[in-house]
């Protein structure tokens, strides 16, 4: 009997959360160590999974199927392909890094760690669920821990930010539920009233590929799913929850929010929205491409005038995720690979940026850029690492950010050059807001505010560097050897294009 | 200048030409056109002579206007800081002086287009984001809250009001039934 590794990876954090619940709250150090231990265990298992996933195949591996609610054909079905396994590894990596970076959280550590581990269960489950209903359940599981993390351990305006985040995302999710049910009903009607496989992703996809979903259903269901995923990604104009949520969340919360939660939406678009409703996907492709380009440029322009450091990074996330949606909807293999690589890059780079901003926030308890200046003199190691991540975010060739953006440019150029031209402008804009911000906070003379902090302004510590090292290594390795990731994506890209009804070869 | 003469002369067979020839071989083969001959009395020579003359003239003018004393050559021009002020106020030269001093206003143009106007554009986008997009979302929230606050007044707790509600509902149902049944 083969090891059910997917279930193991998904529920290890849950076991960890239960173990933490049993530990009395005053053993703070033990709680931190246990949480980190379980997160590292899940990480190790996901690395084993990565090693085991065969290169180049488009099918799902390590599948586990159990009948759950047979009356409606709902199963507990898990499986991975190249895309899922990359997302799972990203999730587990960022989770243990976030837990390690949660040193500054001082009260109710137990609740915090339990929330994080339950959040990890939800995130991993979303990426590997192959049953539509199960996918929805894991999708919703992600909401409550995030609500708590932002709402309890967040900044000054946290209640507003978390309510906005939860209600906004929930509206989209509920519409998605309607679409899921409508799809299942249509499948059931088409199969003579039998519910078997009505929520099974592979069967639904085969049915959609045969063109059996009516166009009206496709359009409405796609719109509902698109809304849910567009809010999560986030796409313009559904992005306004993001700056508030990112700014008010604690450092580790921002890292997980930017690093993984945004990818849930993009993954949903690639896995569910387009393959199940290809007619609708093609109908709405151009408006969505336009929205993506707007997001890319708009996010970058608004970043320029942000006075708050974390808000600037948050708006830059809107811009970066615009590349992802652009890469998905131009229906080109190159662009899709670029989009997924961009998903991974954004997790690594923006995760790193939030960690670094968190380091400064711990020292200064203020994120206003105008008050800072001369950090390079006071915190030289921090400034060096921050400069590295800034350049990665700006898309410096040689680092992974460039590869992802470049692949999207190349892929979209083949469809319509104007899209590439409009989006390439962002490379200039990204340099503008990032380098100008870096100049203002790191260079020049030490500002009065910072001088007033005196000895409190210590340089980055060993633990904090340990949280950043894996991200930096990933950025450099993927920048020089992107084929490590792109090879895994070849199969899923072919299936995606086949499902979208596009001739392969784009 | 002399180094340039050394490696560039003669223009079609000198060191520089030999060094760079392989770079253009592919282009010459692809376009099918031979390399144009070096035309000393046309564009090529004209450019070389004109630029050299311009440089020499500029050196002489600057030397005359702001020049330093060179005892060995004995030109009777002494170093004078007030020369700058005098030159910059002389009618013909004032514009030239101001222009070259301001680097022909390219920096100011860049500043105007990108920093000032670009900054205003970015500020406008941010205003749009905060007021219009966020305002819409928060507006929906406000409408929902106010609707709830208004509706809660219906719950008066008086049985008479609930009885009135039931009576009104019955009347509405009866009217509706007759309207539909008559059709």
XYZ file of C-alpha atoms in Angstrom:
689
model
C 0.000 0.000 0.000
C 1.556 3.230 -1.111
C 2.082 6.081 1.300
C -0.736 8.639 1.056
C 1.766 11.458 0.903
C -0.680 14.110 -0.193
C -2.954 13.564 2.764
C 0.103 13.496 4.978
C 1.300 16.849 3.722
C -2.156 18.365 3.987
C -2.919 17.206 7.501
C 0.475 17.351 9.176
C -0.108 20.996 10.052
C -3.516 20.065 11.447
C -1.916 17.463 13.672
C 0.525 20.175 14.678
C -2.321 22.529 15.518
C -3.949 19.877 17.695
C -0.639 19.193 19.393
C -0.260 22.897 20.083
C -3.749 23.053 21.532
C -2.643 20.515 24.115
C 0.342 22.586 25.257
C -0.417 25.132 28.019
C -0.036 28.729 26.823
C 2.777 29.737 29.141
C 5.258 27.385 27.451
C 5.791 29.993 24.759
C 9.157 28.727 23.590
C 7.897 25.162 23.335
C 4.900 26.337 21.348
C 7.106 28.195 18.880
C 9.445 25.244 18.495
C 6.619 22.762 18.011
C 4.920 24.938 15.400
C 8.187 25.389 13.550
C 8.862 21.675 13.785
C 5.567 20.710 12.220
C 5.970 23.337 9.510
C 9.437 22.016 8.714
C 8.065 18.482 8.650
C 5.436 19.480 6.100
C 8.166 21.249 4.141
C 10.346 18.169 4.091
C 7.451 16.015 2.911
C 6.669 18.499 0.128
C 10.292 18.408 -1.026
C 10.056 14.613 -1.208
C 6.924 15.066 -3.275
C 8.710 17.462 -5.599
C 11.482 14.962 -6.144
C 8.957 12.289 -6.927
C 6.828 14.133 -9.467
C 7.799 12.971 -12.930
C 8.963 15.632 -15.327
C 6.959 16.466 -18.390
C 3.817 14.448 -17.840
C 0.498 16.251 -17.905
C -1.520 13.887 -15.783
C -2.082 13.855 -12.065
C 0.073 11.752 -9.784
C -0.114 10.423 -6.245
C -3.882 10.457 -6.490
C -5.989 9.527 -3.502
C -9.666 8.915 -3.933
C -12.268 8.201 -1.272
C -16.014 8.386 -1.586
C -17.213 11.082 0.742
C -20.819 11.967 -0.052
C -21.704 9.345 -2.664
C -25.290 10.620 -2.975
C -23.943 13.686 -4.800
C -20.803 12.143 -6.157
C -18.594 14.216 -3.876
C -15.261 12.573 -3.222
C -12.193 13.225 -1.146
C -9.883 13.358 -4.141
C -6.335 14.665 -4.132
C -3.693 14.689 -6.851
C -0.692 16.707 -8.018
C 0.815 17.678 -11.296
C 3.733 20.004 -12.054
C 1.777 23.142 -11.259
C 0.313 21.914 -7.972
C 3.557 20.554 -6.598
C 5.343 23.855 -7.186
C 2.604 25.717 -5.363
C 2.654 23.226 -2.480
C 6.412 23.613 -2.057
C 6.040 27.401 -2.159
C 3.346 27.191 0.523
C 5.274 24.967 2.890
C 8.456 27.006 2.440
C 6.765 30.318 3.150
C 4.896 28.851 6.126
C 7.958 27.747 8.043
C 9.692 30.990 7.141
C 6.706 32.958 8.434
C 6.592 30.975 11.659
C 10.302 31.569 12.151
C 9.799 35.272 11.464
C 7.042 35.528 14.083
C 9.424 36.345 16.907
C 7.946 39.828 17.430
C 4.507 38.393 18.257
C 4.437 38.555 22.030
C 0.925 37.813 23.227
C -1.386 34.889 22.509
C 1.386 33.092 20.666
C -0.468 29.796 20.938
C -3.522 31.083 19.095
C -1.309 32.669 16.487
C 0.625 29.485 15.758
C -2.525 27.391 15.652
C -4.051 29.852 13.161
C -0.972 29.624 10.988
C -0.978 25.843 10.919
C -4.688 25.632 10.120
C -4.079 28.218 7.394
C -1.400 25.965 5.951
C -3.835 23.047 5.834
C -6.265 25.146 3.818
C -3.659 26.485 1.427
C -2.122 23.113 0.630
C -5.571 21.574 0.243
C -6.622 24.179 -2.334
C -3.655 23.325 -4.508
C -4.122 19.583 -4.511
C -7.894 19.077 -4.355
C -9.293 17.449 -7.472
C -12.890 17.483 -6.352
C -14.657 20.760 -6.957
C -16.500 20.686 -3.659
C -13.385 19.749 -1.707
C -11.572 22.616 -3.427
C -14.275 24.989 -2.241
C -14.049 23.722 1.326
C -10.290 24.189 1.493
C -10.724 27.614 -0.136
C -13.032 28.681 2.674
C -10.810 27.159 5.368
C -8.182 29.728 4.414
C -10.434 32.652 5.345
C -10.947 32.213 9.079
C -7.302 31.914 10.231
C -6.388 34.885 8.038
C -9.237 36.872 9.556
C -7.899 36.108 13.014
C -4.280 36.763 12.135
C -4.996 40.191 10.705
C -7.723 41.052 13.177
C -5.951 40.150 16.421
C -2.249 40.574 15.762
C -2.425 43.305 13.154
C -1.724 47.030 13.121
C -3.744 50.033 14.193
C -6.463 49.799 11.562
C -6.728 46.028 11.665
C -10.439 45.573 12.232
C -11.362 47.615 9.188
C -8.748 45.817 7.111
C -9.729 42.333 8.149
C -13.477 42.875 7.783
C -12.915 44.293 4.320
C -10.702 41.356 3.397
C -13.091 38.711 4.670
C -16.322 40.186 3.329
C -14.827 41.018 -0.071
C -13.334 37.558 -0.510
C -16.429 35.868 0.851
C -18.707 37.539 -1.710
C -16.580 36.108 -4.479
C -16.430 32.682 -2.873
C -20.164 32.453 -2.457
C -20.703 33.230 -6.115
C -18.158 30.533 -6.836
C -20.213 28.072 -4.811
C -23.251 28.847 -6.936
C -21.184 28.235 -10.059
C -19.865 24.946 -8.673
C -23.359 23.742 -7.919
C -24.675 24.885 -11.296
C -21.876 23.025 -13.044
C -22.556 19.869 -11.053
C -26.261 20.076 -11.854
C -25.543 20.545 -15.551
C -23.193 17.557 -15.509
C -25.750 15.491 -13.699
C -28.475 16.472 -16.165
C -26.203 15.563 -19.041
C -25.551 12.142 -17.522
C -29.152 11.116 -17.166
C -29.589 12.224 -13.563
C -26.601 10.309 -12.202
C -24.483 12.255 -9.738
C -21.387 10.113 -10.158
C -18.460 12.344 -10.981
C -20.512 15.558 -10.860
C -17.838 17.230 -8.754
C -14.877 15.254 -10.060
C -12.455 17.631 -11.746
C -11.137 15.190 -14.299
C -14.580 14.072 -15.380
C -15.870 17.643 -15.500
C -12.922 18.664 -17.597
C -13.390 15.804 -20.022
C -17.069 16.742 -20.296
C -16.178 20.393 -20.929
C -13.618 19.414 -23.535
C -16.398 17.649 -25.380
C -18.221 20.965 -25.497
C -21.137 19.695 -23.442
C -21.588 22.661 -21.173
C -24.128 25.074 -22.665
C -22.720 28.466 -23.606
C -25.060 30.335 -21.277
C -24.010 28.210 -18.340
C -20.384 28.657 -19.300
C -20.617 32.415 -19.401
C -22.384 32.774 -16.071
C -20.300 30.164 -14.282
C -17.076 31.571 -15.670
C -18.050 35.068 -14.565
C -18.811 33.840 -11.066
C -15.566 31.917 -10.780
C -13.669 34.746 -12.394
C -15.049 37.188 -9.846
C -14.000 34.963 -6.968
C -10.510 34.454 -8.342
C -10.124 38.037 -9.558
C -10.844 39.299 -6.059
C -8.235 36.930 -4.655
C -5.473 37.564 -7.212
C -6.272 40.589 -6.992
C -7.185 42.107 -10.288
C -8.073 45.712 -10.947
C -10.693 46.925 -9.900
C -11.178 44.322 -7.183
C -7.871 45.006 -5.536
C -8.627 47.556 -2.846
C -8.762 45.027 -0.022
C -5.112 44.271 -0.611
C -3.326 47.468 0.451
C -5.250 47.613 3.723
C -4.918 43.909 4.496
C -1.202 43.835 3.748
C -0.453 47.009 5.657
C -2.350 46.055 8.778
C -1.353 42.398 8.933
C 1.585 41.349 11.103
C 4.818 40.739 9.184
C 4.414 36.988 8.854
C 0.755 37.442 7.963
C 1.703 39.786 5.118
C 4.293 37.303 3.883
C 1.764 34.485 3.722
C -0.934 36.752 2.312
C 1.287 38.027 -0.490
C 3.233 34.859 -0.963
C 0.526 32.243 -1.097
C -3.002 33.569 -0.791
C -2.762 35.627 -3.943
C -1.602 32.532 -5.803
C -4.771 30.678 -4.784
C -6.717 32.937 -7.127
C -4.321 32.561 -10.026
C -4.218 28.781 -9.515
C -8.008 28.686 -9.593
C -8.015 30.530 -12.899
C -5.527 28.116 -14.448
C -6.981 24.932 -13.022
C -10.732 25.536 -12.976
C -11.997 28.705 -14.623
C -10.467 28.309 -18.071
C -10.439 24.515 -18.649
C -14.027 23.996 -17.514
C -15.527 26.903 -19.448
C -13.386 27.361 -22.568
C -16.015 29.165 -24.629
C -16.538 31.760 -21.932
C -12.784 32.039 -21.368
C -12.254 32.961 -24.992
C -15.221 35.338 -24.989
C -13.855 37.277 -22.047
C -10.163 36.916 -22.860
C -9.640 40.385 -24.298
C -11.378 42.347 -21.531
C -9.412 40.339 -18.992
C -6.169 40.996 -20.839
C -7.014 44.700 -20.830
C -7.726 44.573 -17.089
C -4.417 42.802 -16.515
C -2.456 45.438 -18.399
C -4.294 48.136 -16.459
C -3.405 46.373 -13.217
C 0.247 46.133 -14.232
C 0.612 49.806 -15.060
C -1.855 51.219 -12.541
C -0.366 49.272 -9.640
C 3.087 50.537 -10.527
C 2.007 54.171 -10.929
C 0.135 54.272 -7.641
C 3.127 52.676 -5.879
C 5.222 55.691 -6.748
C 3.346 58.102 -4.488
C 2.804 55.868 -1.473
C 4.022 57.363 1.798
C 3.855 54.081 3.691
C 6.529 51.478 3.029
C 4.306 48.429 3.378
C 1.563 49.960 1.257
C 4.086 50.578 -1.498
C 5.053 46.915 -1.527
C 1.355 45.978 -1.429
C 0.560 48.021 -4.533
C 3.599 46.540 -6.239
C 1.942 43.160 -5.627
C -1.056 44.307 -7.671
C 1.323 45.153 -10.478
C 3.212 41.852 -10.317
C 0.066 39.757 -10.205
C -1.153 41.592 -13.310
C 1.609 39.758 -15.151
C 0.259 36.464 -13.921
C -3.270 37.018 -15.186
C -1.911 38.422 -18.428
C 0.182 35.310 -18.943
C -2.823 33.085 -18.317
C -5.261 34.742 -20.691
C -3.089 35.177 -23.768
C -3.326 31.382 -24.134
C 0.282 30.789 -25.009
C 2.462 28.056 -23.520
C 5.385 30.422 -23.051
C 3.262 33.039 -21.376
C 1.616 30.484 -19.094
C 4.979 29.169 -17.971
C 6.033 32.753 -17.386
C 2.872 33.363 -15.396
C 3.459 30.383 -13.101
C 7.111 31.274 -12.705
C 5.964 34.787 -11.850
C 3.668 33.291 -9.206
C 6.645 31.602 -7.586
C 8.851 34.668 -7.985
C 6.303 36.945 -6.439
C 6.020 34.624 -3.471
C 9.766 34.638 -2.954
C 10.484 38.280 -3.736
C 7.538 40.036 -2.175
C 7.667 37.659 0.762
C 11.258 38.740 1.250
C 10.362 42.419 0.927
C 7.676 42.129 3.583
C 10.072 40.311 5.898
C 12.630 43.085 5.481
C 10.059 45.806 6.032
C 9.000 43.908 9.124
C 12.570 43.983 10.414
C 12.609 47.761 10.156
C 9.156 48.059 11.650
C 10.303 46.093 14.680
C 13.018 48.660 15.282
C 11.139 51.852 14.437
C 7.430 51.031 14.880
C 6.795 53.388 11.992
C 6.531 52.720 8.306
C 6.501 56.260 6.948
C 9.112 56.610 4.252
C 9.535 60.340 4.815
C 10.706 59.754 8.363
C 13.413 57.352 7.350
C 16.752 58.066 5.794
C 20.271 56.805 6.048
C 19.408 53.259 7.029
C 22.421 52.082 5.070
C 24.627 53.694 7.669
C 22.736 52.335 10.655
C 21.848 48.887 9.287
C 24.305 48.052 6.502
C 23.579 44.323 6.227
C 19.850 44.947 6.135
C 20.313 47.552 3.423
C 22.370 45.179 1.311
C 19.802 42.414 1.525
C 16.999 44.898 0.935
C 18.813 46.220 -2.128
C 19.070 42.677 -3.452
C 15.340 42.088 -3.077
C 14.559 45.503 -4.569
C 16.534 44.631 -7.671
C 14.840 41.253 -7.876
C 11.434 42.936 -7.673
C 12.399 45.426 -10.378
C 13.152 42.536 -12.711
C 16.909 42.674 -12.881
C 18.133 40.143 -15.446
C 19.943 37.274 -13.806
C 17.375 37.089 -11.026
C 14.151 35.194 -11.340
C 11.827 38.186 -11.592
C 13.173 38.991 -15.021
C 12.668 35.487 -16.366
C 9.014 35.402 -15.416
C 8.273 38.840 -16.828
C 10.244 38.157 -19.974
C 8.409 34.923 -20.716
C 5.083 36.730 -20.352
C 6.304 39.484 -22.688
C 7.422 36.988 -25.308
C 4.233 34.964 -25.048
C 1.936 37.978 -25.304
C 3.975 39.543 -28.093
C 3.005 36.603 -30.277
C -0.673 37.324 -29.662
C -0.668 41.094 -29.978
C 2.471 43.220 -29.738
C 0.583 46.143 -28.251
C 0.054 44.188 -25.019
C 3.772 43.621 -24.594
C 4.573 47.227 -25.355
C 2.083 48.472 -22.800
C 3.357 46.118 -20.112
C 7.053 46.646 -20.712
C 6.553 50.248 -19.591
C 6.194 48.808 -16.132
C 9.855 47.857 -16.008
C 10.653 51.559 -15.990
C 7.915 52.306 -13.476
C 9.038 49.481 -11.197
C 12.572 50.835 -11.201
C 11.113 54.262 -10.429
C 9.158 53.403 -7.352
C 11.555 50.807 -5.987
C 14.811 52.640 -6.474
C 13.381 55.980 -5.366
C 12.015 54.345 -2.218
C 15.341 52.633 -1.579
C 17.188 55.902 -2.052
C 14.923 57.736 0.342
C 15.098 55.224 3.142
C 18.601 53.808 2.837
C 20.827 56.569 1.564
C 21.490 60.100 2.603
C 22.107 61.211 6.142
C 20.539 59.467 9.087
C 17.161 61.110 9.624
C 16.280 62.755 12.941
C 13.597 60.214 13.677
C 16.033 57.345 13.272
C 18.724 59.105 15.241
C 16.251 59.465 18.050
C 15.961 55.690 18.263
C 19.582 55.412 19.262
C 20.768 51.951 20.116
C 17.349 50.510 19.391
C 18.207 50.519 15.706
C 20.122 47.269 15.540
C 21.081 45.554 12.326
C 19.326 42.467 11.043
C 19.704 39.468 13.318
C 20.749 35.924 12.509
C 17.240 34.531 12.794
C 15.885 37.170 10.465
C 18.627 36.436 7.963
C 17.783 32.753 8.218
C 14.226 33.528 7.124
C 15.504 35.441 4.111
C 18.257 33.091 2.965
C 16.035 30.417 1.360
C 14.154 33.113 -0.539
C 17.333 34.754 -1.818
C 18.793 31.404 -2.845
C 15.565 30.554 -4.672
C 15.606 33.878 -6.510
C 19.165 33.437 -7.718
C 18.792 29.757 -8.624
C 15.566 30.305 -10.544
C 17.078 33.324 -12.250
C 19.987 31.300 -13.556
C 18.276 27.909 -14.021
C 14.588 28.584 -14.661
C 14.356 25.287 -16.539
C 14.162 23.576 -13.138
C 10.673 24.954 -12.854
C 9.761 25.335 -16.513
C 10.318 21.637 -17.210
C 7.760 20.739 -14.572
C 5.290 23.085 -16.211
C 5.485 21.824 -19.752
C 2.915 19.088 -19.224
C 0.383 21.217 -17.343
C 0.790 23.988 -19.930
C -0.073 21.581 -22.748
C -3.142 20.329 -20.880
C -4.213 23.871 -20.153
C -3.973 24.901 -23.784
C -5.697 21.733 -24.958
C -8.530 22.343 -22.520
C -8.786 25.962 -23.580
C -9.213 24.724 -27.109
C -6.122 26.405 -28.463
C -3.781 24.689 -30.905
C -0.611 23.795 -29.032
C 2.462 25.538 -30.284
C 1.948 29.087 -29.040
C 43.052 62.822 -31.983
C 46.465 61.459 -32.774
C 45.572 57.978 -31.587
C 42.495 58.173 -33.804
C 44.628 59.102 -36.785
C 47.003 56.291 -35.978
C 44.470 53.467 -35.907
C 41.934 54.911 -38.298
C 44.098 56.051 -41.183
C 43.830 55.074 -44.017
C 40.053 54.843 -43.578
C 39.499 51.773 -45.690
C 42.532 49.689 -44.889
C 43.709 50.950 -41.492
C 43.877 49.022 -38.231
C 40.400 50.003 -37.046
C 38.784 48.999 -40.311
C 40.489 45.604 -40.286
C 39.419 45.039 -36.679
C 35.772 45.857 -37.317
C 35.374 44.287 -40.781
C 34.112 40.864 -39.567
C 31.259 42.602 -37.743
C 29.764 43.896 -40.951
C 30.443 40.895 -43.190
C 27.092 39.297 -42.501
C 25.196 42.509 -43.188
C 27.039 43.100 -46.448
C 26.319 39.542 -47.563
C 22.645 39.740 -46.582
C 21.895 43.101 -48.132
C 23.897 42.368 -51.260
C 25.344 45.868 -51.272
C 29.013 46.603 -51.026
C 30.467 48.872 -48.426
C 30.371 52.518 -49.496
C 33.772 53.955 -50.313
C 35.294 56.529 -47.976
C 34.434 59.885 -49.490
C 36.852 62.497 -48.219
C 35.254 65.327 -50.192
C 31.699 64.254 -49.293
C 30.006 63.335 -46.071
C 32.806 61.409 -44.385
C 35.533 63.967 -44.864
C 33.154 66.823 -44.257
C 32.066 65.403 -40.908
C 35.628 64.798 -39.773
C 36.818 68.271 -40.725
C 33.716 70.056 -39.449
C 33.847 68.445 -36.012
C 37.566 69.066 -35.654
C 37.114 72.703 -36.685
C 34.244 73.108 -34.217
C 36.361 71.757 -31.390
C 39.277 74.054 -32.240
C 36.976 77.098 -32.497
C 35.308 76.264 -29.168
C 38.675 75.898 -27.453
C 39.821 79.245 -28.829
C 36.569 81.033 -27.851
C 36.597 79.623 -24.341
C 40.258 80.496 -23.960
C 39.585 84.055 -25.103
C 36.539 84.509 -22.862
C 37.623 82.774 -19.693
C 41.227 81.980 -20.459
C 44.067 81.667 -18.004
C 47.402 83.318 -18.152
C 50.080 81.231 -19.816
C 53.406 82.957 -19.349
C 55.190 80.658 -21.765
C 52.922 81.733 -24.585
C 52.336 85.193 -23.197
C 48.830 85.936 -24.437
C 48.128 88.690 -21.907
C 44.930 87.047 -20.588
C 44.794 86.670 -16.851
C 42.561 84.343 -14.789
C 39.613 86.436 -13.727
C 36.516 85.093 -11.946
C 34.666 88.272 -12.756
C 35.051 87.383 -16.433
C 32.255 84.840 -15.980
C 29.918 87.502 -14.677
C 30.877 89.850 -17.443
C 30.406 87.259 -20.166
C 27.088 86.130 -18.802
C 25.709 89.636 -18.931
C 27.007 90.490 -22.440
C 24.042 90.547 -24.778
C 25.046 88.077 -27.423
C 26.736 85.662 -25.134
C 24.243 85.734 -22.266
C 21.886 83.193 -23.787
C 24.734 80.882 -24.816
C 26.158 81.080 -21.334
C 22.859 80.401 -19.584
C 22.009 77.597 -21.973
C 25.206 75.670 -21.607
C 25.160 76.299 -17.879
C 21.693 74.746 -17.615
C 22.761 71.867 -19.871
C 20.251 73.122 -22.448
C 17.366 72.644 -20.012
C 17.122 68.876 -20.653
C 17.283 68.189 -16.945
C 14.495 70.673 -16.335
C 12.398 69.120 -19.098
C 12.840 65.676 -17.578
C 11.959 67.036 -14.202
C 8.825 68.692 -15.539
C 7.546 65.757 -17.563
C 8.360 62.885 -15.292
C 8.706 64.219 -11.785
C 6.104 66.982 -11.726
C 3.504 65.798 -14.219
C 4.181 62.127 -13.608
C 3.850 62.728 -9.897
C 0.539 64.477 -10.425
C -0.687 61.606 -12.601
C 0.320 59.104 -9.949
C -1.407 61.183 -7.311
C -4.546 61.302 -9.461
C -4.520 57.513 -9.829
C -4.148 57.118 -6.093
C -6.996 59.531 -5.477
C -9.091 57.460 -7.893
C -8.160 54.308 -6.035
C -8.987 55.698 -2.620
C -12.076 57.723 -3.412
C -13.759 56.023 -6.348
C -12.922 52.339 -6.120
C -12.591 52.074 -2.368
C -15.460 54.514 -1.968
C -17.722 52.258 -4.003
C -16.862 49.255 -1.879
C -17.252 51.114 1.388
C -20.397 52.716 0.002
C -21.971 49.312 -0.519
C -21.068 48.492 3.045
C -22.622 51.728 4.311
C -25.815 51.135 2.353
C -26.096 47.651 3.830
C -25.526 48.911 7.356
C -28.020 51.758 6.999
C -30.605 49.434 5.493
C -30.166 47.151 8.448
C -30.468 50.034 10.894
C -33.639 51.138 9.203
C -35.193 47.722 8.988
C -34.569 46.987 12.626
C -37.173 49.622 13.476
C -39.820 47.264 12.124
C -39.274 45.053 15.162
C -41.285 47.138 17.607
C -42.163 44.367 20.020
C -45.834 45.399 20.037
C -48.177 42.561 19.185
C -50.600 45.063 17.618
C -47.980 45.989 15.024
C -47.365 42.363 14.165
C -51.114 41.779 13.853
C -51.322 44.794 11.556
C -48.477 43.329 9.514
C -50.285 40.007 9.171
C -53.505 41.772 8.151
C -51.723 43.865 5.538
C -50.026 40.754 4.212
C -53.322 38.922 3.914
C -54.877 41.830 2.020
C -51.893 41.977 -0.326
C -52.151 38.233 -0.959
C -55.873 38.426 -1.659
C -55.479 41.345 -4.060
C -52.625 39.611 -5.814
C -54.579 36.380 -6.079
C -57.551 38.147 -7.659
C -55.324 40.027 -10.067
C -53.641 36.826 -11.199
C -56.716 34.615 -11.166
C -58.758 37.116 -13.206
C -56.216 36.905 -16.029
